[in-house]
PDB file of C-alpha atoms in Angstrom:
ATOM      1  CA  MET A 262     106.856-111.359 119.758  1.00 51.00           C
ATOM      2  CA  HIS A 263     109.113-110.243 122.661  1.00 59.00           C
ATOM      3  CA  SER A 264     112.674-109.705 122.055  1.00 64.00           C
ATOM      4  CA  PRO A 265     115.390-111.810 124.127  1.00 66.00           C
ATOM      5  CA  PHE A 266     117.258-108.495 124.844  1.00 63.00           C
ATOM      6  CA  ASN A 267     114.053-107.112 126.879  1.00 69.00           C
ATOM      7  CA  ARG A 268     115.269-109.431 129.509  1.00 74.00           C
ATOM      8  CA  TRP A 269     118.904-107.890 129.749  1.00 77.00           C
ATOM      9  CA  SER A 270     119.551-105.396 132.269  1.00 77.00           C
ATOM     10  CA  LEU A 271     119.873-101.657 131.285  1.00 76.00           C
ATOM     11  CA  ARG A 272     123.622-102.027 132.053  1.00 78.00           C
ATOM     12  CA  ASN A 273     124.155-105.047 129.788  1.00 82.00           C
ATOM     13  CA  ARG A 274     122.051-103.339 126.988  1.00 82.00           C
ATOM     14  CA  LEU A 275     124.043-100.139 126.968  1.00 84.00           C
ATOM     15  CA  THR A 276     127.301-102.209 127.266  1.00 85.00           C
ATOM     16  CA  LEU A 277     126.236-104.116 124.164  1.00 86.00           C
ATOM     17  CA  GLY A 278     125.238-100.880 122.193  1.00 87.00           C
ATOM     18  CA  ILE A 279     128.606 -99.379 122.775  1.00 88.00           C
ATOM     19  CA  VAL A 280     130.589-102.290 121.656  1.00 89.00           C
ATOM     20  CA  LEU A 281     128.774-102.666 118.488  1.00 89.00           C
ATOM     21  CA  LEU A 282     128.965 -98.952 117.837  1.00 89.00           C
ATOM     22  CA  SER A 283     132.774 -99.369 118.511  1.00 89.00           C
ATOM     23  CA  ALA A 284     133.169-102.353 116.499  1.00 89.00           C
ATOM     24  CA  LEU A 285     131.480-100.736 113.571  1.00 89.00           C
ATOM     25  CA  SER A 286     133.769 -97.687 113.871  1.00 89.00           C
ATOM     26  CA  ILE A 287     136.956 -99.768 114.249  1.00 88.00           C
ATOM     27  CA  GLY A 288     135.906-102.039 111.190  1.00 88.00           C
ATOM     28  CA  LEU A 289     135.426 -98.848 108.815  1.00 88.00           C
ATOM     29  CA  VAL A 290     138.577 -97.190 110.126  1.00 88.00           C
ATOM     30  CA  ALA A 291     140.640-100.540 109.540  1.00 87.00           C
ATOM     31  CA  GLU A 292     139.160-100.899 105.932  1.00 88.00           C
ATOM     32  CA  LEU A 293     140.043 -97.329 105.066  1.00 88.00           C
ATOM     33  CA  ALA A 294     143.408 -97.739 106.401  1.00 87.00           C
ATOM     34  CA  THR A 295     144.211-100.961 104.563  1.00 87.00           C
ATOM     35  CA  GLU A 296     142.654 -99.484 101.403  1.00 88.00           C
ATOM     36  CA  THR A 297     144.991 -96.334 101.909  1.00 89.00           C
ATOM     37  CA  VAL A 298     147.778 -98.524 102.335  1.00 88.00           C
ATOM     38  CA  ARG A 299     147.182-100.707  99.204  1.00 85.00           C
ATOM     39  CA  THR A 300     146.555 -97.672  97.124  1.00 88.00           C
ATOM     40  CA  TYR A 301     149.864 -96.185  98.050  1.00 88.00           C
ATOM     41  CA  LEU A 302     151.851 -99.369  97.500  1.00 86.00           C
ATOM     42  CA  VAL A 303     150.061-100.100  94.052  1.00 87.00           C
ATOM     43  CA  ASN A 304     150.804 -96.405  93.245  1.00 87.00           C
ATOM     44  CA  GLN A 305     154.548 -97.051  93.873  1.00 84.00           C
ATOM     45  CA  VAL A 306     154.511-100.108  91.688  1.00 84.00           C
ATOM     46  CA  ASP A 307     152.858 -98.090  89.006  1.00 85.00           C
ATOM     47  CA  GLU A 308     155.664 -95.546  89.254  1.00 82.00           C
ATOM     48  CA  GLN A 309     158.363 -98.128  88.993  1.00 79.00           C
ATOM     49  CA  LEU A 310     156.655 -99.917  86.104  1.00 81.00           C
ATOM     50  CA  THR A 311     156.274 -96.471  84.168  1.00 81.00           C
ATOM     51  CA  ARG A 312     159.990 -95.758  84.993  1.00 75.00           C
ATOM     52  CA  VAL A 313     161.278 -99.115  83.608  1.00 76.00           C
ATOM     53  CA  ALA A 314     158.885 -99.273  80.588  1.00 77.00           C
ATOM     54  CA  GLY A 315     160.019 -95.702  79.672  1.00 72.00           C
ATOM     55  CA  GLY A 316     163.636 -96.633  79.743  1.00 67.00           C
ATOM     56  CA  ALA A 317     163.523-100.066  78.211  1.00 70.00           C
ATOM     57  CA  THR A 318     160.939-100.080  75.352  1.00 74.00           C
ATOM     58  CA  LEU A 319     163.021 -97.977  73.232  1.00 71.00           C
ATOM     59  CA  ARG A 320     166.079-100.202  73.568  1.00 66.00           C
ATOM     60  CA  LEU A 321     163.659-103.150  72.929  1.00 69.00           C
ATOM     61  CA  ASP A 322     162.187-101.723  69.827  1.00 70.00           C
ATOM     62  CA  ARG A 323     165.632-101.017  68.445  1.00 67.00           C
ATOM     63  CA  ASN A 324     167.922-104.047  69.630  1.00 64.00           C
ATOM     64  CA  GLY A 325     165.158-106.695  70.753  1.00 66.00           C
ATOM     65  CA  ILE A 326     165.367-109.039  73.851  1.00 64.00           C
ATOM     66  CA  GLU A 327     167.781-111.913  74.601  1.00 61.00           C
ATOM     67  CA  THR A 328     165.881-114.996  74.476  1.00 55.00           C
ATOM     68  CA  GLU A 329     167.114-118.674  74.469  1.00 46.00           C
ATOM     69  CA  GLN A 330     163.908-119.847  72.483  1.00 47.00           C
ATOM     70  CA  PRO A 331     164.651-121.332  69.242  1.00 44.00           C
ATOM     71  CA  GLU A 332     163.571-120.024  66.141  1.00 46.00           C
ATOM     72  CA  MET A 333     160.279-120.863  65.163  1.00 45.00           C
ATOM     73  CA  PRO A 334     159.973-121.925  61.327  1.00 48.00           C
ATOM     74  CA  MET A 335     157.616-119.715  59.295  1.00 49.00           C
ATOM     75  CA  THR A 336     154.725-121.490  57.463  1.00 50.00           C
ATOM     76  CA  ASP A 337     152.943-120.429  54.241  1.00 47.00           C
ATOM     77  CA  ASP A 338     149.855-119.131  56.036  1.00 49.00           C
ATOM     78  CA  GLU A 339     151.513-117.293  58.426  1.00 46.00           C
ATOM     79  CA  VAL A 340     153.645-114.488  58.091  1.00 44.00           C
ATOM     80  CA  ARG A 341     155.768-113.423  61.130  1.00 47.00           C
ATOM     81  CA  PRO A 342     157.077-109.718  61.439  1.00 46.00           C
ATOM     82  CA  ARG A 343     160.783-109.662  60.864  1.00 45.00           C
ATOM     83  CA  MET A 344     162.430-107.922  63.716  1.00 44.00           C
ATOM     84  CA  ARG A 345     165.976-106.450  62.928  1.00 47.00           C
ATOM     85  CA  LYS A 346     168.910-108.502  64.102  1.00 48.00           C
ATOM     86  CA  PRO A 347     169.641-107.585  67.885  1.00 49.00           C
ATOM     87  CA  ARG A 348     172.952-105.587  68.145  1.00 55.00           C
ATOM     88  CA  ASN A 349     172.728-105.027  71.789  1.00 56.00           C
ATOM     89  CA  PRO A 350     169.637-107.050  73.215  1.00 58.00           C
ATOM     90  CA  LEU A 351     168.289-106.134  76.693  1.00 58.00           C
ATOM     91  CA  ARG A 352     169.465-108.751  78.892  1.00 57.00           C
ATOM     92  CA  ARG A 353     168.105-108.240  82.434  1.00 59.00           C
ATOM     93  CA  LEU A 354     165.776-106.149  84.547  1.00 55.00           C
ATOM     94  CA  PRO A 355     164.962-105.705  88.164  1.00 49.00           C
ATOM     95  CA  SER A 356     164.038-109.301  89.496  1.00 59.00           C
ATOM     96  CA  THR A 357     160.746-108.518  90.463  1.00 70.00           C
ATOM     97  CA  ILE A 358     159.732-106.994  87.213  1.00 79.00           C
ATOM     98  CA  SER A 359     159.411-108.761  83.896  1.00 82.00           C
ATOM     99  CA  ALA A 360     159.326-107.719  80.273  1.00 82.00           C
ATOM    100  CA  THR A 361     157.729-109.974  77.635  1.00 84.00           C
ATOM    101  CA  VAL A 362     157.838-109.015  73.807  1.00 85.00           C
ATOM    102  CA  VAL A 363     154.925-110.199  71.981  1.00 84.00           C
ATOM    103  CA  ASP A 364     154.558-110.090  68.074  1.00 83.00           C
ATOM    104  CA  VAL A 365     151.441-108.885  66.223  1.00 81.00           C
ATOM    105  CA  ASN A 366     150.080-112.408  65.907  1.00 81.00           C
ATOM    106  CA  GLY A 367     149.975-112.511  69.752  1.00 80.00           C
ATOM    107  CA  ASN A 368     153.105-114.931  69.864  1.00 83.00           C
ATOM    108  CA  ILE A 369     155.588-114.544  72.711  1.00 83.00           C
ATOM    109  CA  VAL A 370     158.905-113.669  71.166  1.00 82.00           C
ATOM    110  CA  GLY A 371     160.894-113.507  74.471  1.00 81.00           C
ATOM    111  CA  GLY A 372     161.101-112.410  78.016  1.00 80.00           C
ATOM    112  CA  ILE A 373     163.178-111.410  80.809  1.00 78.00           C
ATOM    113  CA  GLY A 374     163.170-110.750  84.552  1.00 76.00           C
ATOM    114  CA  GLY A 375     160.698-111.856  87.107  1.00 72.00           C
ATOM    115  CA  ASP A 376     163.112-114.475  88.163  1.00 62.00           C
ATOM    116  CA  LEU A 377     161.813-113.993  91.977  1.00 60.00           C
ATOM    117  CA  ASN A 378     157.938-114.344  91.264  1.00 66.00           C
ATOM    118  CA  SER A 379     156.128-117.526  92.396  1.00 65.00           C
ATOM    119  CA  ASN A 380     154.219-117.400  89.023  1.00 70.00           C
ATOM    120  CA  GLN A 381     154.757-115.718  85.580  1.00 75.00           C
ATOM    121  CA  VAL A 382     152.735-113.288  83.760  1.00 79.00           C
ATOM    122  CA  THR A 383     153.042-115.131  80.500  1.00 78.00           C
ATOM    123  CA  ASP A 384     150.357-117.754  82.120  1.00 77.00           C
ATOM    124  CA  TYR A 385     147.883-115.113  81.983  1.00 78.00           C
ATOM    125  CA  MET A 386     148.588-113.379  78.640  1.00 78.00           C
ATOM    126  CA  LYS A 387     144.741-114.064  77.591  1.00 77.00           C
ATOM    127  CA  GLU A 388     143.861-111.428  79.979  1.00 76.00           C
ATOM    128  CA  ILE A 389     146.023-108.689  78.313  1.00 77.00           C
ATOM    129  CA  LYS A 390     143.909-108.028  75.139  1.00 64.00           C
ATOM    130  CA  THR A 391     144.896-104.399  74.409  1.00 63.00           C
ATOM    131  CA  THR A 392     148.016-102.357  74.674  1.00 61.00           C
ATOM    132  CA  THR A 393     147.678 -99.503  77.123  1.00 65.00           C
ATOM    133  CA  ASN A 394     150.052 -96.909  78.827  1.00 74.00           C
ATOM    134  CA  LYS A 395     148.167 -97.080  81.892  1.00 82.00           C
ATOM    135  CA  PRO A 396     148.893 -99.569  84.504  1.00 85.00           C
ATOM    136  CA  PHE A 397     146.211-102.200  85.244  1.00 86.00           C
ATOM    137  CA  THR A 398     145.820-105.361  87.654  1.00 85.00           C
ATOM    138  CA  ILE A 399     145.342-108.818  86.461  1.00 84.00           C
ATOM    139  CA  ALA A 400     142.973-109.926  89.180  1.00 78.00           C
ATOM    140  CA  ASP A 401     142.579-113.636  88.013  1.00 79.00           C
ATOM    141  CA  SER A 402     146.101-114.386  89.110  1.00 76.00           C
ATOM    142  CA  GLU A 403     147.157-115.410  92.406  1.00 79.00           C
ATOM    143  CA  PRO A 404     149.265-113.604  93.403  1.00 80.00           C
ATOM    144  CA  GLN A 405     148.118-110.793  91.357  1.00 84.00           C
ATOM    145  CA  PHE A 406     150.193-108.872  88.597  1.00 86.00           C
ATOM    146  CA  ARG A 407     150.255-105.171  87.861  1.00 87.00           C
ATOM    147  CA  VAL A 408     150.949-104.619  84.325  1.00 88.00           C
ATOM    148  CA  ILE A 409     151.612-101.867  81.867  1.00 87.00           C
ATOM    149  CA  THR A 410     151.952-102.488  77.997  1.00 86.00           C
ATOM    150  CA  GLN A 411     153.725-100.416  75.228  1.00 85.00           C
ATOM    151  CA  PRO A 412     153.760-100.920  71.607  1.00 85.00           C
ATOM    152  CA  LEU A 413     156.848-101.578  69.586  1.00 83.00           C
ATOM    153  CA  PRO A 414     156.612 -98.993  66.587  1.00 79.00           C
ATOM    154  CA  THR A 415     159.425-101.069  64.355  1.00 77.00           C
ATOM    155  CA  SER A 416     158.190-104.630  64.676  1.00 74.00           C
ATOM    156  CA  GLY A 417     154.428-103.867  65.256  1.00 78.00           C
ATOM    157  CA  GLY A 418     154.307-105.983  68.547  1.00 84.00           C
ATOM    158  CA  TYR A 419     153.972-104.913  72.020  1.00 86.00           C
ATOM    159  CA  VAL A 420     155.886-105.406  75.355  1.00 86.00           C
ATOM    160  CA  VAL A 421     154.394-106.360  78.519  1.00 86.00           C
ATOM    161  CA  TYR A 422     156.012-105.209  81.640  1.00 86.00           C
ATOM    162  CA  ALA A 423     154.730-106.707  84.986  1.00 86.00           C
ATOM    163  CA  GLN A 424     155.458-106.823  88.390  1.00 84.00           C
ATOM    164  CA  SER A 425     154.019-109.347  90.914  1.00 83.00           C
ATOM    165  CA  LEU A 426     151.859-107.825  93.797  1.00 85.00           C
ATOM    166  CA  ASP A 427     152.860-110.706  95.945  1.00 83.00           C
ATOM    167  CA  SER A 428     154.528-108.532  98.522  1.00 82.00           C
ATOM    168  CA  VAL A 429     151.707-105.818  98.458  1.00 85.00           C
ATOM    169  CA  GLN A 430     149.333-108.519  99.038  1.00 85.00           C
ATOM    170  CA  LYS A 431     151.066-109.882 101.779  1.00 85.00           C
ATOM    171  CA  LEU A 432     151.703-106.739 103.531  1.00 86.00           C
ATOM    172  CA  VAL A 433     147.888-105.867 103.286  1.00 87.00           C
ATOM    173  CA  GLN A 434     146.817-109.238 104.777  1.00 86.00           C
ATOM    174  CA  ARG A 435     149.473-108.819 107.711  1.00 87.00           C
ATOM    175  CA  LEU A 436     147.905-105.164 108.160  1.00 86.00           C
ATOM    176  CA  GLN A 437     144.368-106.652 108.314  1.00 86.00           C
ATOM    177  CA  SER A 438     145.544-109.299 110.677  1.00 88.00           C
ATOM    178  CA  TRP A 439     146.896-106.595 112.892  1.00 87.00           C
ATOM    179  CA  PHE A 440     143.807-104.712 112.635  1.00 87.00           C
ATOM    180  CA  ILE A 441     141.547-107.546 113.638  1.00 88.00           C
ATOM    181  CA  PHE A 442     143.724-108.582 116.706  1.00 89.00           C
ATOM    182  CA  ILE A 443     144.016-104.595 117.772  1.00 88.00           C
ATOM    183  CA  GLY A 444     140.354-104.212 117.138  1.00 87.00           C
ATOM    184  CA  LEU A 445     139.396-107.085 119.351  1.00 88.00           C
ATOM    185  CA  LEU A 446     141.506-106.205 122.093  1.00 90.00           C
ATOM    186  CA  ALA A 447     140.246-102.391 121.893  1.00 89.00           C
ATOM    187  CA  LEU A 448     136.688-103.819 121.994  1.00 88.00           C
ATOM    188  CA  LEU A 449     137.539-106.038 124.935  1.00 89.00           C
ATOM    189  CA  LEU A 450     138.962-102.857 126.711  1.00 90.00           C
ATOM    190  CA  ILE A 451     135.840-100.653 125.504  1.00 89.00           C
ATOM    191  CA  ALA A 452     133.560-103.378 127.106  1.00 88.00           C
ATOM    192  CA  PHE A 453     135.165-103.266 130.559  1.00 88.00           C
ATOM    193  CA  ALA A 454     135.509 -99.633 130.700  1.00 89.00           C
ATOM    194  CA  SER A 455     131.952 -98.981 129.456  1.00 87.00           C
ATOM    195  CA  ARG A 456     130.771-101.269 131.912  1.00 86.00           C
ATOM    196  CA  ALA A 457     132.605 -99.534 134.730  1.00 86.00           C
ATOM    197  CA  VAL A 458     131.402 -96.111 133.446  1.00 85.00           C
ATOM    198  CA  ILE A 459     127.831 -97.279 133.287  1.00 83.00           C
ATOM    199  CA  ARG A 460     127.905 -98.865 136.714  1.00 82.00           C
ATOM    200  CA  VAL A 461     128.993 -95.240 138.145  1.00 80.00           C
ATOM    201  CA  GLY A 462     126.218 -93.702 135.940  1.00 76.00           C
ATOM    202  CA  LEU A 463     123.553 -95.944 137.304  1.00 76.00           C
ATOM    203  CA  ARG A 464     124.653 -95.653 140.895  1.00 77.00           C
ATOM    204  CA  PRO A 465     121.893 -93.227 141.665  1.00 75.00           C
ATOM    205  CA  LEU A 466     119.267 -95.544 140.190  1.00 76.00           C
ATOM    206  CA  ARG A 467     120.500 -98.267 142.686  1.00 79.00           C
ATOM    207  CA  ASN A 468     120.131 -96.007 145.535  1.00 77.00           C
ATOM    208  CA  VAL A 469     116.680 -95.095 144.284  1.00 78.00           C
ATOM    209  CA  GLU A 470     115.737 -98.958 144.374  1.00 79.00           C
ATOM    210  CA  SER A 471     117.102 -99.321 147.732  1.00 82.00           C
ATOM    211  CA  THR A 472     114.949 -96.314 148.930  1.00 80.00           C
ATOM    212  CA  ALA A 473     112.062 -97.525 147.210  1.00 79.00           C
ATOM    213  CA  GLU A 474     112.307-100.713 149.318  1.00 82.00           C
ATOM    214  CA  GLN A 475     112.615 -98.926 152.284  1.00 81.00           C
ATOM    215  CA  ILE A 476     109.272 -97.030 151.766  1.00 78.00           C
ATOM    216  CA  ALA A 477     107.597-100.196 150.549  1.00 79.00           C
ATOM    217  CA  SER A 478     108.501-101.596 154.069  1.00 81.00           C
ATOM    218  CA  GLY A 479     106.646 -98.781 155.928  1.00 77.00           C
ATOM    219  CA  ASP A 480     109.394 -96.263 156.428  1.00 78.00           C
ATOM    220  CA  LEU A 481     107.940 -93.177 154.712  1.00 73.00           C
ATOM    221  CA  SER A 482     110.935 -91.082 156.163  1.00 78.00           C
ATOM    222  CA  ALA A 483     113.272 -92.578 153.887  1.00 77.00           C
ATOM    223  CA  ARG A 484     114.548 -90.246 151.113  1.00 78.00           C
ATOM    224  CA  MET A 485     116.852 -90.714 148.153  1.00 76.00           C
ATOM    225  CA  PRO A 486     120.230 -89.505 148.388  1.00 75.00           C
ATOM    226  CA  ASP A 487     120.927 -86.024 146.596  1.00 73.00           C
ATOM    227  CA  ALA A 488     122.243 -86.102 142.987  1.00 70.00           C
ATOM    228  CA  LYS A 489     123.427 -83.411 140.693  1.00 73.00           C
ATOM    229  CA  PRO A 490     120.145 -81.502 139.690  1.00 72.00           C
ATOM    230  CA  LYS A 491     121.319 -80.949 136.042  1.00 76.00           C
ATOM    231  CA  THR A 492     121.208 -84.675 135.261  1.00 76.00           C
ATOM    232  CA  GLU A 493     118.281 -87.008 134.403  1.00 76.00           C
ATOM    233  CA  VAL A 494     118.695 -88.949 137.366  1.00 74.00           C
ATOM    234  CA  GLY A 495     119.271 -85.720 139.469  1.00 79.00           C
ATOM    235  CA  ARG A 496     115.801 -84.157 138.342  1.00 82.00           C
ATOM    236  CA  LEU A 497     114.195 -87.591 138.944  1.00 80.00           C
ATOM    237  CA  ILE A 498     115.507 -87.940 142.421  1.00 80.00           C
ATOM    238  CA  HIS A 499     114.591 -84.289 143.293  1.00 82.00           C
ATOM    239  CA  ALA A 500     111.075 -85.001 141.951  1.00 84.00           C
ATOM    240  CA  LEU A 501     110.698 -88.308 143.804  1.00 81.00           C
ATOM    241  CA  ASN A 502     111.938 -86.789 147.034  1.00 82.00           C
ATOM    242  CA  GLY A 503     109.342 -84.047 146.792  1.00 84.00           C
ATOM    243  CA  MET A 504     106.575 -86.372 146.247  1.00 84.00           C
ATOM    244  CA  LEU A 505     107.736 -88.612 149.282  1.00 81.00           C
ATOM    245  CA  SER A 506     107.603 -85.388 151.203  1.00 84.00           C
ATOM    246  CA  ARG A 507     104.014 -84.826 150.406  1.00 84.00           C
ATOM    247  CA  ILE A 508     103.009 -88.407 150.962  1.00 81.00           C
ATOM    248  CA  GLU A 509     104.612 -88.465 154.329  1.00 78.00           C
ATOM    249  CA  ASP A 510     102.772 -84.999 155.442  1.00 81.00           C
ATOM    250  CA  SER A 511      99.725 -86.498 154.048  1.00 83.00           C
ATOM    251  CA  PHE A 512     100.015 -89.675 156.147  1.00 79.00           C
ATOM    252  CA  ALA A 513     100.945 -87.806 159.166  1.00 79.00           C
ATOM    253  CA  VAL A 514      97.894 -85.391 158.743  1.00 81.00           C
ATOM    254  CA  ARG A 515      95.778 -88.633 158.260  1.00 79.00           C
ATOM    255  CA  VAL A 516      97.023 -90.379 161.397  1.00 75.00           C
ATOM    256  CA  ALA A 517      96.612 -87.218 163.363  1.00 77.00           C
ATOM    257  CA  SER A 518      93.000 -86.946 162.510  1.00 77.00           C
ATOM    258  CA  GLU A 519      92.242 -90.478 163.206  1.00 73.00           C
ATOM    259  CA  SER A 520      94.015 -89.931 166.439  1.00 75.00           C
ATOM    260  CA  LYS A 521      91.543 -87.264 167.437  1.00 72.00           C
ATOM    261  CA  LEU A 522      88.472 -89.158 166.326  1.00 70.00           C
ATOM    262  CA  ARG A 523      89.542 -92.060 168.811  1.00 70.00           C
ATOM    263  CA  ARG A 524      89.790 -89.753 171.571  1.00 67.00           C
ATOM    264  CA  PHE A 525      86.264 -88.587 171.034  1.00 60.00           C
TER     265      PHE A 525
END
């Protein structure tokens, strides 16, 4: 089965190969750059979460959190941990970061912060199953959350510190859009530039084609223009010119011999 590319000219095939290789290179560079930026931004979020958690956890453990939720009545089958009466409860956090206190039974005691987020981490508490001192991502949410949890030694519960990655995701998407636009523009320029360079590189072959047509029409004195002998085309032209000289000499000898025979 013949490939449709076999019908293409050498110039078109070379141009296509250059464009495909360039597209692959641009795609890899764009992906690497995007992932590098995303990792850097997430690390910045982790550092901010760690600082907030380090400064607020002790206060939350000692004084609690300010909440407007009504006190839940205790049942006979459920014993809720008694938290000391807050003396100076934590009232506010940076608006992009939220802190949610959870008791030992998994009930949300209260939360503050995260007012500017389009969604709240409390909607995804099922994704937070264990406490850990290392930040992790809740990938099922949209936008995603970066979360770190810390235990409360006094009450037995834990605190969930979360920050929305909405701004990070939007920046990464914007970078990807720019990379796509710049990549397409670069591929267009590469296609035109490579086609021009290939045209210059194949010019000696067009001269070979023109000379071959002259020879086919009967002009054995036609020669191909000289090219740099260090190049592939230059060596080919040198060899072809040598062959044409020998053919012309042989033909001249044959014509001279036939002329002598006619005289006799």
